[in-house]
Structure formats: C-alpha cells, structure tokens
Amino acid sequence: MGDELPTVLSAAPRNSAPASGPEWHLWPGLIIASALVVLALAGLDALVWQAFLSVLLSLLVAVPVSRILADSVCNL
C-alpha cells in the first residue's frame, strides 16, 4: 500500500515550456525581419545580400533542428 505512486505525478507533462516570453519558433522570424530592415537601410550590394541570406537560411534550419534534437535527448 505504501509503495504506490500517486496518479497525479504520473500524469504531469514532461519538459513543459515556461509560461513567459515568446515561443522558440518565433525567434528566427524576428531575427530575419530585424536584419532585413537593417540591411535595407544600409543599402548593401548584392554580394553582401547573398552572404547574409545564406547565413539566415542556415539559421532557419539549424535552430529548429537543434531544438528538436535537444527535446529528443531530454526525453531519453
């Protein structure tokens, strides 16, 4: 009788996100929007735009993939 776990503990969600602050999937969009405004104001040439956009595209892939990997490692 004394070694049973309460059912409340087993129903608790794992790795629940904090309630405050923007969600993690909004950050790439915010970074892109602010960087595009800065670059538009600076009037940079096409080579700089290509380098900048390639870095942004790699971040768009890297941020969600790293988040997914971190979640899967934490759930092990």
N, C-alpha and C. Protein backbone atom coordinates (compact mmCIF):
# COMPACT_ATOMS: atom_id res chain seq x y z
N MET A 1 0.81 -1.19 0.00
CA MET A 1 0.00 0.00 0.00
C MET A 1 0.86 1.26 0.00
N GLY A 2 1.96 1.26 0.73
CA GLY A 2 2.80 2.45 0.86
C GLY A 2 3.71 2.70 -0.33
N ASP A 3 3.93 1.70 -1.21
CA ASP A 3 4.85 1.89 -2.32
C ASP A 3 4.15 2.26 -3.64
N GLU A 4 2.91 2.65 -3.63
CA GLU A 4 2.23 3.08 -4.85
C GLU A 4 2.46 4.57 -5.07
N LEU A 5 2.71 4.95 -6.33
CA LEU A 5 2.87 6.36 -6.67
C LEU A 5 1.51 7.01 -6.88
N PRO A 6 1.38 8.25 -6.47
CA PRO A 6 0.11 8.94 -6.73
C PRO A 6 -0.08 9.12 -8.24
N THR A 7 -1.32 9.09 -8.68
CA THR A 7 -1.59 9.22 -10.12
C THR A 7 -1.35 10.64 -10.61
N VAL A 8 -1.31 11.61 -9.73
CA VAL A 8 -1.07 13.00 -10.13
C VAL A 8 0.36 13.15 -10.68
N LEU A 9 1.32 12.48 -10.07
CA LEU A 9 2.70 12.57 -10.53
C LEU A 9 2.89 11.92 -11.89
N SER A 10 2.22 10.83 -12.14
CA SER A 10 2.41 10.16 -13.42
C SER A 10 1.72 10.90 -14.57
N ALA A 11 0.75 11.75 -14.27
CA ALA A 11 0.04 12.49 -15.32
C ALA A 11 0.67 13.84 -15.62
N ALA A 12 1.74 14.20 -14.91
CA ALA A 12 2.38 15.50 -15.11
C ALA A 12 3.06 15.55 -16.48
N PRO A 13 2.96 16.66 -17.20
CA PRO A 13 3.62 16.76 -18.52
C PRO A 13 5.13 16.84 -18.36
N ARG A 14 5.85 16.23 -19.31
CA ARG A 14 7.30 16.25 -19.28
C ARG A 14 7.80 17.44 -20.07
N ASN A 15 8.85 18.08 -19.58
CA ASN A 15 9.50 19.19 -20.28
C ASN A 15 8.53 20.29 -20.68
N SER A 16 7.73 20.74 -19.73
CA SER A 16 6.78 21.81 -20.06
C SER A 16 7.54 23.12 -20.21
N ALA A 17 7.14 23.92 -21.20
CA ALA A 17 7.80 25.19 -21.50
C ALA A 17 7.39 26.25 -20.49
N PRO A 18 8.26 27.22 -20.24
CA PRO A 18 7.89 28.30 -19.33
C PRO A 18 6.74 29.14 -19.91
N ALA A 19 5.95 29.70 -19.04
CA ALA A 19 4.76 30.44 -19.49
C ALA A 19 5.10 31.83 -20.03
N SER A 20 6.21 32.40 -19.64
CA SER A 20 6.52 33.76 -20.07
C SER A 20 7.50 33.77 -21.23
N GLY A 21 7.52 34.87 -21.98
CA GLY A 21 8.46 35.02 -23.09
C GLY A 21 7.90 34.46 -24.38
N PRO A 22 8.45 34.92 -25.51
CA PRO A 22 7.97 34.41 -26.80
C PRO A 22 8.37 32.97 -27.01
N GLU A 23 7.59 32.27 -27.81
CA GLU A 23 7.89 30.87 -28.11
C GLU A 23 9.17 30.79 -28.92
N TRP A 24 9.86 29.65 -28.86
CA TRP A 24 11.15 29.50 -29.54
C TRP A 24 11.02 29.57 -31.04
N HIS A 25 9.88 29.17 -31.62
CA HIS A 25 9.75 29.17 -33.07
C HIS A 25 9.53 30.56 -33.65
N LEU A 26 9.33 31.56 -32.81
CA LEU A 26 9.17 32.93 -33.30
C LEU A 26 10.50 33.64 -33.50
N TRP A 27 11.56 33.15 -32.85
CA TRP A 27 12.85 33.84 -32.91
C TRP A 27 13.45 33.95 -34.30
N PRO A 28 13.44 32.90 -35.13
CA PRO A 28 14.03 33.07 -36.48
C PRO A 28 13.33 34.15 -37.30
N GLY A 29 12.01 34.23 -37.19
CA GLY A 29 11.28 35.26 -37.92
C GLY A 29 11.62 36.66 -37.43
N LEU A 30 11.78 36.80 -36.13
CA LEU A 30 12.15 38.11 -35.58
C LEU A 30 13.55 38.51 -36.01
N ILE A 31 14.47 37.55 -36.04
CA ILE A 31 15.84 37.82 -36.45
C ILE A 31 15.88 38.23 -37.92
N ILE A 32 15.14 37.50 -38.76
CA ILE A 32 15.12 37.82 -40.19
C ILE A 32 14.52 39.20 -40.44
N ALA A 33 13.41 39.49 -39.78
CA ALA A 33 12.76 40.78 -40.01
C ALA A 33 13.64 41.95 -39.59
N SER A 34 14.27 41.84 -38.44
CA SER A 34 15.11 42.94 -37.98
C SER A 34 16.37 43.08 -38.84
N ALA A 35 16.92 41.95 -39.27
CA ALA A 35 18.13 42.02 -40.11
C ALA A 35 17.81 42.58 -41.49
N LEU A 36 16.65 42.24 -42.05
CA LEU A 36 16.27 42.78 -43.34
C LEU A 36 16.06 44.29 -43.28
N VAL A 37 15.52 44.77 -42.20
CA VAL A 37 15.34 46.22 -42.04
C VAL A 37 16.69 46.91 -41.97
N VAL A 38 17.62 46.34 -41.20
CA VAL A 38 18.95 46.94 -41.09
C VAL A 38 19.65 46.95 -42.43
N LEU A 39 19.58 45.83 -43.16
CA LEU A 39 20.23 45.78 -44.47
C LEU A 39 19.57 46.71 -45.49
N ALA A 40 18.27 46.83 -45.43
CA ALA A 40 17.59 47.74 -46.36
C ALA A 40 18.00 49.18 -46.10
N LEU A 41 18.15 49.52 -44.85
CA LEU A 41 18.57 50.89 -44.51
C LEU A 41 20.03 51.13 -44.88
N ALA A 42 20.84 50.11 -44.82
CA ALA A 42 22.25 50.27 -45.13
C ALA A 42 22.52 50.32 -46.63
N GLY A 43 21.64 49.75 -47.44
CA GLY A 43 21.81 49.77 -48.89
C GLY A 43 23.02 48.98 -49.35
N LEU A 44 23.16 47.76 -48.89
CA LEU A 44 24.34 46.96 -49.22
C LEU A 44 24.22 46.34 -50.61
N ASP A 45 25.35 45.96 -51.19
CA ASP A 45 25.35 45.41 -52.54
C ASP A 45 24.92 43.94 -52.55
N ALA A 46 24.83 43.36 -53.75
CA ALA A 46 24.25 42.03 -53.91
C ALA A 46 25.09 40.93 -53.27
N LEU A 47 26.40 41.07 -53.27
CA LEU A 47 27.24 40.03 -52.69
C LEU A 47 27.02 39.92 -51.18
N VAL A 48 26.88 41.05 -50.53
CA VAL A 48 26.61 41.04 -49.08
C VAL A 48 25.22 40.46 -48.82
N TRP A 49 24.25 40.78 -49.68
CA TRP A 49 22.91 40.22 -49.52
C TRP A 49 22.93 38.70 -49.65
N GLN A 50 23.69 38.19 -50.62
CA GLN A 50 23.76 36.74 -50.79
C GLN A 50 24.38 36.06 -49.57
N ALA A 51 25.43 36.63 -49.05
CA ALA A 51 26.07 36.05 -47.86
C ALA A 51 25.14 36.10 -46.67
N PHE A 52 24.46 37.21 -46.52
CA PHE A 52 23.54 37.37 -45.39
C PHE A 52 22.38 36.39 -45.49
N LEU A 53 21.80 36.27 -46.67
CA LEU A 53 20.66 35.36 -46.83
C LEU A 53 21.07 33.90 -46.67
N SER A 54 22.28 33.55 -47.07
CA SER A 54 22.72 32.17 -46.87
C SER A 54 22.90 31.86 -45.39
N VAL A 55 23.39 32.82 -44.63
CA VAL A 55 23.51 32.63 -43.17
C VAL A 55 22.13 32.52 -42.54
N LEU A 56 21.20 33.36 -42.97
CA LEU A 56 19.84 33.30 -42.41
C LEU A 56 19.16 31.97 -42.73
N LEU A 57 19.32 31.49 -43.94
CA LEU A 57 18.70 30.21 -44.29
C LEU A 57 19.30 29.06 -43.48
N SER A 58 20.60 29.12 -43.24
CA SER A 58 21.20 28.07 -42.43
C SER A 58 20.72 28.15 -40.98
N LEU A 59 20.47 29.37 -40.49
CA LEU A 59 19.92 29.52 -39.14
C LEU A 59 18.48 29.00 -39.07
N LEU A 60 17.72 29.23 -40.12
CA LEU A 60 16.35 28.74 -40.13
C LEU A 60 16.29 27.22 -40.05
N VAL A 61 17.30 26.57 -40.58
CA VAL A 61 17.35 25.11 -40.50
C VAL A 61 17.96 24.68 -39.17
N ALA A 62 19.01 25.38 -38.74
CA ALA A 62 19.77 24.93 -37.56
C ALA A 62 18.98 25.12 -36.26
N VAL A 63 18.25 26.21 -36.13
CA VAL A 63 17.56 26.47 -34.87
C VAL A 63 16.47 25.43 -34.59
N PRO A 64 15.55 25.16 -35.53
CA PRO A 64 14.55 24.13 -35.22
C PRO A 64 15.14 22.73 -35.06
N VAL A 65 16.15 22.40 -35.87
CA VAL A 65 16.76 21.07 -35.77
C VAL A 65 17.44 20.90 -34.42
N SER A 66 18.16 21.93 -33.96
CA SER A 66 18.82 21.82 -32.66
C SER A 66 17.80 21.74 -31.53
N ARG A 67 16.68 22.44 -31.68
CA ARG A 67 15.63 22.37 -30.66
C ARG A 67 15.00 20.97 -30.61
N ILE A 68 14.77 20.41 -31.79
CA ILE A 68 14.19 19.06 -31.85
C ILE A 68 15.16 18.05 -31.25
N LEU A 69 16.45 18.19 -31.58
CA LEU A 69 17.44 17.27 -31.02
C LEU A 69 17.55 17.41 -29.51
N ALA A 70 17.50 18.65 -29.02
CA ALA A 70 17.58 18.87 -27.58
C ALA A 70 16.37 18.26 -26.87
N ASP A 71 15.18 18.41 -27.46
CA ASP A 71 13.99 17.82 -26.86
C ASP A 71 14.06 16.30 -26.86
N SER A 72 14.57 15.72 -27.95
CA SER A 72 14.63 14.26 -28.00
C SER A 72 15.67 13.71 -27.03
N VAL A 73 16.77 14.43 -26.82
CA VAL A 73 17.79 13.98 -25.87
C VAL A 73 17.25 14.10 -24.44
N CYS A 74 16.52 15.17 -24.16
CA CYS A 74 15.97 15.35 -22.82
C CYS A 74 14.91 14.31 -22.49
N ASN A 75 14.22 13.80 -23.50
CA ASN A 75 13.16 12.83 -23.27
C ASN A 75 13.68 11.40 -23.12
N LEU A 76 14.98 11.20 -23.30
CA LEU A 76 15.53 9.85 -23.16
C LEU A 76 15.52 9.38 -21.74
